[in-house]
CSV table of C-alpha atoms in Angstrom, one decimal:
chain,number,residue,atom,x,y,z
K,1435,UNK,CA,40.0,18.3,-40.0
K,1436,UNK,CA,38.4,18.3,-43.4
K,1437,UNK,CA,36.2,21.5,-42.7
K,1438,UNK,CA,38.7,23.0,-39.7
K,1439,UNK,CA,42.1,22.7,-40.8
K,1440,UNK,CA,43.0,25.5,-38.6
K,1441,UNK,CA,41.4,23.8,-35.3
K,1442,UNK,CA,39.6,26.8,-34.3
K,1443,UNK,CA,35.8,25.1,-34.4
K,1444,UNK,CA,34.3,23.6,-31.0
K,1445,UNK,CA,31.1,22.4,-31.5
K,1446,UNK,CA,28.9,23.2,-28.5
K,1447,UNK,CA,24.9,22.5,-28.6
K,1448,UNK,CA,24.0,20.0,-31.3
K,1449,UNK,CA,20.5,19.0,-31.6
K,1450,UNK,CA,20.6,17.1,-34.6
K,1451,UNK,CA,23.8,14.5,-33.1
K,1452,UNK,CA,20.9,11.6,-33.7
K,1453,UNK,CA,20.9,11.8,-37.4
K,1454,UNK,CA,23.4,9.9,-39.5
K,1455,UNK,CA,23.4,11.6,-43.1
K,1456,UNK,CA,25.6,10.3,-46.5
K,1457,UNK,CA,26.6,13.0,-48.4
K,1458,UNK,CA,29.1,14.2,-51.1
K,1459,UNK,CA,30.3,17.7,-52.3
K,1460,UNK,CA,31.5,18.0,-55.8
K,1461,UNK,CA,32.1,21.3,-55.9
K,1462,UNK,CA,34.7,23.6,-53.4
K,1463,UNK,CA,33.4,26.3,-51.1
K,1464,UNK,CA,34.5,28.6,-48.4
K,1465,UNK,CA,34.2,26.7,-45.2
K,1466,UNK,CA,31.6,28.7,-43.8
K,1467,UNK,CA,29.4,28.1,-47.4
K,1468,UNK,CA,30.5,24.9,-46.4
K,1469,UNK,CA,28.9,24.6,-43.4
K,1470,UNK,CA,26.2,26.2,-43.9
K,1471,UNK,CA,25.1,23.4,-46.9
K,1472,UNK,CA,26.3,20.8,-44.2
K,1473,UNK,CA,23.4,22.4,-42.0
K,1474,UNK,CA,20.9,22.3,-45.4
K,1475,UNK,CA,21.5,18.8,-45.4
K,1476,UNK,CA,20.6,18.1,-41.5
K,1477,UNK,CA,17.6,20.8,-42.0
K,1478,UNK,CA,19.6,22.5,-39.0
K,1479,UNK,CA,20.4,26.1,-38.2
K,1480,UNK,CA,23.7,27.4,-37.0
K,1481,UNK,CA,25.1,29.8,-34.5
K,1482,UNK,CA,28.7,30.8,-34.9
K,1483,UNK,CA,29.9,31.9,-31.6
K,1484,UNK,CA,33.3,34.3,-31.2
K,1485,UNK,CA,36.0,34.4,-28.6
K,1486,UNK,CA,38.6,36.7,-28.9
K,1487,UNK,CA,41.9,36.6,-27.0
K,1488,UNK,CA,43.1,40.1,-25.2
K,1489,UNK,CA,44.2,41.4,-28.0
K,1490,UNK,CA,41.4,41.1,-30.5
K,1491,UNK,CA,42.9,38.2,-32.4
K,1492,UNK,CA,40.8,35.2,-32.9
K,1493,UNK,CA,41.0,32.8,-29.8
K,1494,UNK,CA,37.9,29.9,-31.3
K,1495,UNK,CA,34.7,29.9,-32.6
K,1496,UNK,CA,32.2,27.4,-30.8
K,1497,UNK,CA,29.5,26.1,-33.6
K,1498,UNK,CA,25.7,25.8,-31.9
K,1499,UNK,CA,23.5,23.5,-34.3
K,1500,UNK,CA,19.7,23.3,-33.7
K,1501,UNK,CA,16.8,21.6,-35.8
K,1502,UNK,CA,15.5,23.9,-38.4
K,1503,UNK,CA,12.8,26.3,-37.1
K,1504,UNK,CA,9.2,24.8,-37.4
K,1505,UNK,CA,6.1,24.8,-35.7
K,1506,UNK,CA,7.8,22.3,-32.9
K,1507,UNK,CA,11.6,23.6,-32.7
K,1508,UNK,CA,12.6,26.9,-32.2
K,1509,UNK,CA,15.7,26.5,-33.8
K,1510,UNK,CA,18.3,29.2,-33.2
K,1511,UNK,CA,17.1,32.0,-30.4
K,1512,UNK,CA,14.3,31.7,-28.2
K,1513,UNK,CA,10.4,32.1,-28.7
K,1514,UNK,CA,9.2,35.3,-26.8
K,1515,UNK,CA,6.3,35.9,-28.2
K,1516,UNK,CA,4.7,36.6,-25.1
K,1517,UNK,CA,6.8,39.7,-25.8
K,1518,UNK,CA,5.3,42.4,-27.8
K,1519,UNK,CA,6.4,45.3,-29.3
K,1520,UNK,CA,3.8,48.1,-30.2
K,1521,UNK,CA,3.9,51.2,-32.6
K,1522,UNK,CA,4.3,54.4,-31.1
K,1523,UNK,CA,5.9,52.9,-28.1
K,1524,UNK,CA,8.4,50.3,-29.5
K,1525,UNK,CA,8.1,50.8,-33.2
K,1526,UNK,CA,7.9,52.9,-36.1
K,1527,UNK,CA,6.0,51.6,-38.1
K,1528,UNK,CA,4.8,48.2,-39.3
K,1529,UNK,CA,4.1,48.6,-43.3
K,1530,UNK,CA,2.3,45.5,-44.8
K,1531,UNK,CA,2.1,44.8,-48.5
K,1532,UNK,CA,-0.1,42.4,-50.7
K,1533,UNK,CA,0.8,41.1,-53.6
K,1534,UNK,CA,-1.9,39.1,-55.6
K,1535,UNK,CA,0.0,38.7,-59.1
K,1536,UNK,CA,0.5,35.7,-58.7
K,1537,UNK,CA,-2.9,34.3,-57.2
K,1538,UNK,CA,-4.7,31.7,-58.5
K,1539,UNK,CA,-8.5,31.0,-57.6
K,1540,UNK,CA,-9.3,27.7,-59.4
K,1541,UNK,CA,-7.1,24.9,-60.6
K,1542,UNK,CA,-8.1,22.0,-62.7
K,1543,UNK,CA,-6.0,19.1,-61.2
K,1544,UNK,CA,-4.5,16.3,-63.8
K,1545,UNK,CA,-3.0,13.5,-62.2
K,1546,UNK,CA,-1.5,10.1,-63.4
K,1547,UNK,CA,-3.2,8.4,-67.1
K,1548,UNK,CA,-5.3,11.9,-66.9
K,1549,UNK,CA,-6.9,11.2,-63.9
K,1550,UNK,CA,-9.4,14.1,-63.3
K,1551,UNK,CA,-11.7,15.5,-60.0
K,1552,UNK,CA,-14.7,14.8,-62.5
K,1553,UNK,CA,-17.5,13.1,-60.2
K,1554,UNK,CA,-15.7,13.5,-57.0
K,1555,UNK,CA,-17.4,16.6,-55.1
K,1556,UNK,CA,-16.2,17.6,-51.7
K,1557,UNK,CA,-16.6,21.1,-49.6
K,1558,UNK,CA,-14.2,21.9,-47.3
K,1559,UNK,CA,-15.8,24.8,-44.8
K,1560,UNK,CA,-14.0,27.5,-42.1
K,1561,UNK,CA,-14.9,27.6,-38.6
K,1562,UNK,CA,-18.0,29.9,-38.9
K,1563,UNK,CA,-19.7,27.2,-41.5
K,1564,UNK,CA,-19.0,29.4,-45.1
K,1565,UNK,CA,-17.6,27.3,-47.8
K,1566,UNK,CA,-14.2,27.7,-48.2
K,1567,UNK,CA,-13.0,25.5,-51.1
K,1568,UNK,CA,-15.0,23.0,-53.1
K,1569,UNK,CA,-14.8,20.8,-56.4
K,1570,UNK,CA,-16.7,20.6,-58.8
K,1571,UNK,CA,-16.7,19.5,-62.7
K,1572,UNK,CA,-13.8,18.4,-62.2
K,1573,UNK,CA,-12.2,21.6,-60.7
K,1574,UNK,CA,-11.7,23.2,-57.3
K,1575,UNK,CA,-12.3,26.6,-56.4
K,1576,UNK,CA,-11.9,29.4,-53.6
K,1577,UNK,CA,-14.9,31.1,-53.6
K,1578,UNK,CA,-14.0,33.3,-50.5
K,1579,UNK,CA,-10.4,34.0,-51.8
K,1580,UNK,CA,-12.8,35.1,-55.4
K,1581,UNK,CA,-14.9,37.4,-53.5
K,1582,UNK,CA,-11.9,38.9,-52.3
K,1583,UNK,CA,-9.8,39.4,-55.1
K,1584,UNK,CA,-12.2,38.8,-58.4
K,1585,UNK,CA,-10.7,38.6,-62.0
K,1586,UNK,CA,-12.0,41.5,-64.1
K,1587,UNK,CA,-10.2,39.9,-67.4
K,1588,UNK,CA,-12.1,36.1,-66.9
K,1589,UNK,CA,-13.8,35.4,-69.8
K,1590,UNK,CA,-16.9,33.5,-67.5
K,1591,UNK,CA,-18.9,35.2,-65.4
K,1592,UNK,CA,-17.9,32.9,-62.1
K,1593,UNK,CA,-14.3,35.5,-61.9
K,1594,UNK,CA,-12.3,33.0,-61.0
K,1595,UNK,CA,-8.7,33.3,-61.6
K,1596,UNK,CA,-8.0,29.7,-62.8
K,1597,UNK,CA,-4.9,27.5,-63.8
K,1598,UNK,CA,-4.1,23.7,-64.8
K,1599,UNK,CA,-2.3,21.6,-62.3
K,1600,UNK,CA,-0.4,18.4,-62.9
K,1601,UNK,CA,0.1,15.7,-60.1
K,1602,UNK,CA,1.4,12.6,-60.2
K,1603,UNK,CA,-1.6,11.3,-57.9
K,1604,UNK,CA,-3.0,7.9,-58.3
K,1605,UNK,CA,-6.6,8.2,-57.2
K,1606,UNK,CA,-9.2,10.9,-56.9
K,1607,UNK,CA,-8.8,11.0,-53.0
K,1608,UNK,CA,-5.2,11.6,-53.2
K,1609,UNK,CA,-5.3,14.0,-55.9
K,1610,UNK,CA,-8.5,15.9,-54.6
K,1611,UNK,CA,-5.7,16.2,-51.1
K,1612,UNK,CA,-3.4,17.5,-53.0
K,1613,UNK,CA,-4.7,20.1,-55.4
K,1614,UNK,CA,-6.5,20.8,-51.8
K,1615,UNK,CA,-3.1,21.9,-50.2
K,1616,UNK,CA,-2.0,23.3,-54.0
K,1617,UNK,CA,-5.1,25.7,-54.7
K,1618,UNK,CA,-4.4,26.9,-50.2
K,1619,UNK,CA,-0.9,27.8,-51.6
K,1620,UNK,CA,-1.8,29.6,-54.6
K,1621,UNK,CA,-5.0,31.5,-53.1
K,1622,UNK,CA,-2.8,32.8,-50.9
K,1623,UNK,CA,-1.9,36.5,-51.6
K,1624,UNK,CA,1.7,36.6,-51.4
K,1625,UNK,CA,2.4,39.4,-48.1
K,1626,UNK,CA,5.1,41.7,-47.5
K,1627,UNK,CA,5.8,43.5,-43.9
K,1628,UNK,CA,8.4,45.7,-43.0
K,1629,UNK,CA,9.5,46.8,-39.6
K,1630,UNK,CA,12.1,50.0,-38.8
K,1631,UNK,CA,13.6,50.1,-35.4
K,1632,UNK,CA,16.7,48.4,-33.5
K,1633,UNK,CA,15.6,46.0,-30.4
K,1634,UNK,CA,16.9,44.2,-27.6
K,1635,UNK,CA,17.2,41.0,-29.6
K,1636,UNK,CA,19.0,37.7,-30.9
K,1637,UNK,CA,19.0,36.2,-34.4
K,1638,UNK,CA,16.1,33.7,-34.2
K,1639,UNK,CA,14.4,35.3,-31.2
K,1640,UNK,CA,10.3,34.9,-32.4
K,1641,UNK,CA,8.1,38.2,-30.8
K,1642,UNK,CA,4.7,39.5,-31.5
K,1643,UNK,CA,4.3,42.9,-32.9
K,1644,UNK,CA,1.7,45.0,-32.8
K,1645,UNK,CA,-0.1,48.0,-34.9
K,1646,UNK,CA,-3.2,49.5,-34.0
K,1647,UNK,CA,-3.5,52.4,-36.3
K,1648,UNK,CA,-5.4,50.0,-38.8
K,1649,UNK,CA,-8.6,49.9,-38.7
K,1650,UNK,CA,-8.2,46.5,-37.8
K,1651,UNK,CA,-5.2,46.2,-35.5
K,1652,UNK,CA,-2.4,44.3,-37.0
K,1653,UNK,CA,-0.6,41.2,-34.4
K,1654,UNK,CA,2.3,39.5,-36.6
K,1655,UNK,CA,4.4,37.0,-34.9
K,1656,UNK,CA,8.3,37.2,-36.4
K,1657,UNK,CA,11.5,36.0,-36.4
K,1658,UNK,CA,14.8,38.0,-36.1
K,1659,UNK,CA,17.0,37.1,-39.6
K,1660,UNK,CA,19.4,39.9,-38.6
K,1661,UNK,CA,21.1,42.3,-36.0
K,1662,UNK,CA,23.3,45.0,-36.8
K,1663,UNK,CA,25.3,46.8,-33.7
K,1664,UNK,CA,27.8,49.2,-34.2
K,1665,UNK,CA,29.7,50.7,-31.2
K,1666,UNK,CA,30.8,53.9,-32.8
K,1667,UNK,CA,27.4,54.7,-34.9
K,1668,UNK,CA,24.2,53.3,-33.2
K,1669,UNK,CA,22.0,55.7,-35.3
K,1670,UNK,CA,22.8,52.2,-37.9
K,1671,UNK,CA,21.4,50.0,-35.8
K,1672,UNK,CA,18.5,48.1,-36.7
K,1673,UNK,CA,16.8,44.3,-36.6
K,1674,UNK,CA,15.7,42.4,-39.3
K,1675,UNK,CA,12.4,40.4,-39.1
K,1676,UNK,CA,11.4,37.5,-41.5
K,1677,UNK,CA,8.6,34.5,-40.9
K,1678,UNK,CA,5.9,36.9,-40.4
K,1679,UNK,CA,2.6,35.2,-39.3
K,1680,UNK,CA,-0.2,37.1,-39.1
């Protein structure tokens, strides 16, 4: 009654009815802000779900909840991925942009009573055996992501792009793991796609889609964010695609 004064919500699917969460509001919100913070706090997704009576007025709204979209739950929508939509048959056009202003290279971890990385050397190496990260000195470094995208303003030779990290680690194990997983974030260069076309398609339906006009061909798995249908314009149509996976 709190959220639905009105008695128009039916909740229908809930895949999060095992949790039991304590929380408290402060602040006043429209009830669908409302619910979606309720969902924030369950890490759920929600589907809002129409019925109309004969004349267009609003008859109820059913409420689907599912666990938050991850590598094990699909969430909202279903995973056709073995789907794929192709440029020049399905699509326009698949544009993908890199954006390395952010990317760091090197970090020099700190953890607690400045604990350091000095004297603890690992190497961490991809599948085909190149090093892909290793510390030394005290820092750790991406030499492939370097090779890639080299600093031209470094002031050593080695062009790494570097940067001090803080940590609240204990031990050299724990932070040497966690600059580890820090430095993968940062090294990353931060990727853009765009996709143009409407498709037969739910919000939180996961495809593949495919361009082969670069050199190398392109296969992104993503997720449908948004829909838009309109009945008297469908030139407007068009889908939305975010979690892009390359």
């Amino acid at each position: 009654r709190i959220f639905d004064p009105e008695k128009v919500l039916t909740i229908g699917i809930n895949e999060v009815s095992d949790k039991r969460i304590s929380h408290e509001w402060t602040d006043t919100q429209t009830l669908l802000a409302r619910m979606y913070s309720l969902a924030d706090v369950f890490d759920a997704e929600i589907e809002c779900v129409t019925h109309l009576n004969d004349d267009y007025s609003l008859k109820d709204i059913t409420i689907n909840i599912y666990r938050k979209h991850d590598d094990i739950y699909q969430g909202m929508g279903t995973n056709r991925t073995n789907e794929t939509l192709r440029v020049d048959k399905d699509l326009s056009v698949i544009r993908k942009k890199e954006n390395i202003t952010e990317l760091v290279t090197a970090i020099s971890p700190k953890g607690k009573d400045d604990l350091t990385l000095v004297g603890y050397n690992r190497t961490e190496y991809d599948s085909y055996g190149n090093v892909e990260y290793f510390s030394a000195d005290g820092i750790l470094r991406a030499p492939m992501v370097r090779d890639r995208f080299p600093s031209y303003i470094s002031t050593s030779n080695d062009r790494y792009i570097f940067k001090e990290w803080d940590s609240d680690e204990e031990s050299q194990a724990d932070l040497y793991k966690a600059a580890l997983a820090e430095l993968k974030k940062l090294s990353a260069p931060n990727v853009e796609y765009e996709v143009e076309g409407c498709f037969d398609t739910n919000p939180g339906d996961t495809l593949t889609l495919e361009d082969s006009t670069y050199k190398t061909s392109l296969i992104v798995q993503a997720r449908v964010s948004e829909q838009e249908e309109s009945i008297t314009d469908p030139s407007g149509n068009r889908t939305v695609f975010t979690d892009y996976i390359e």
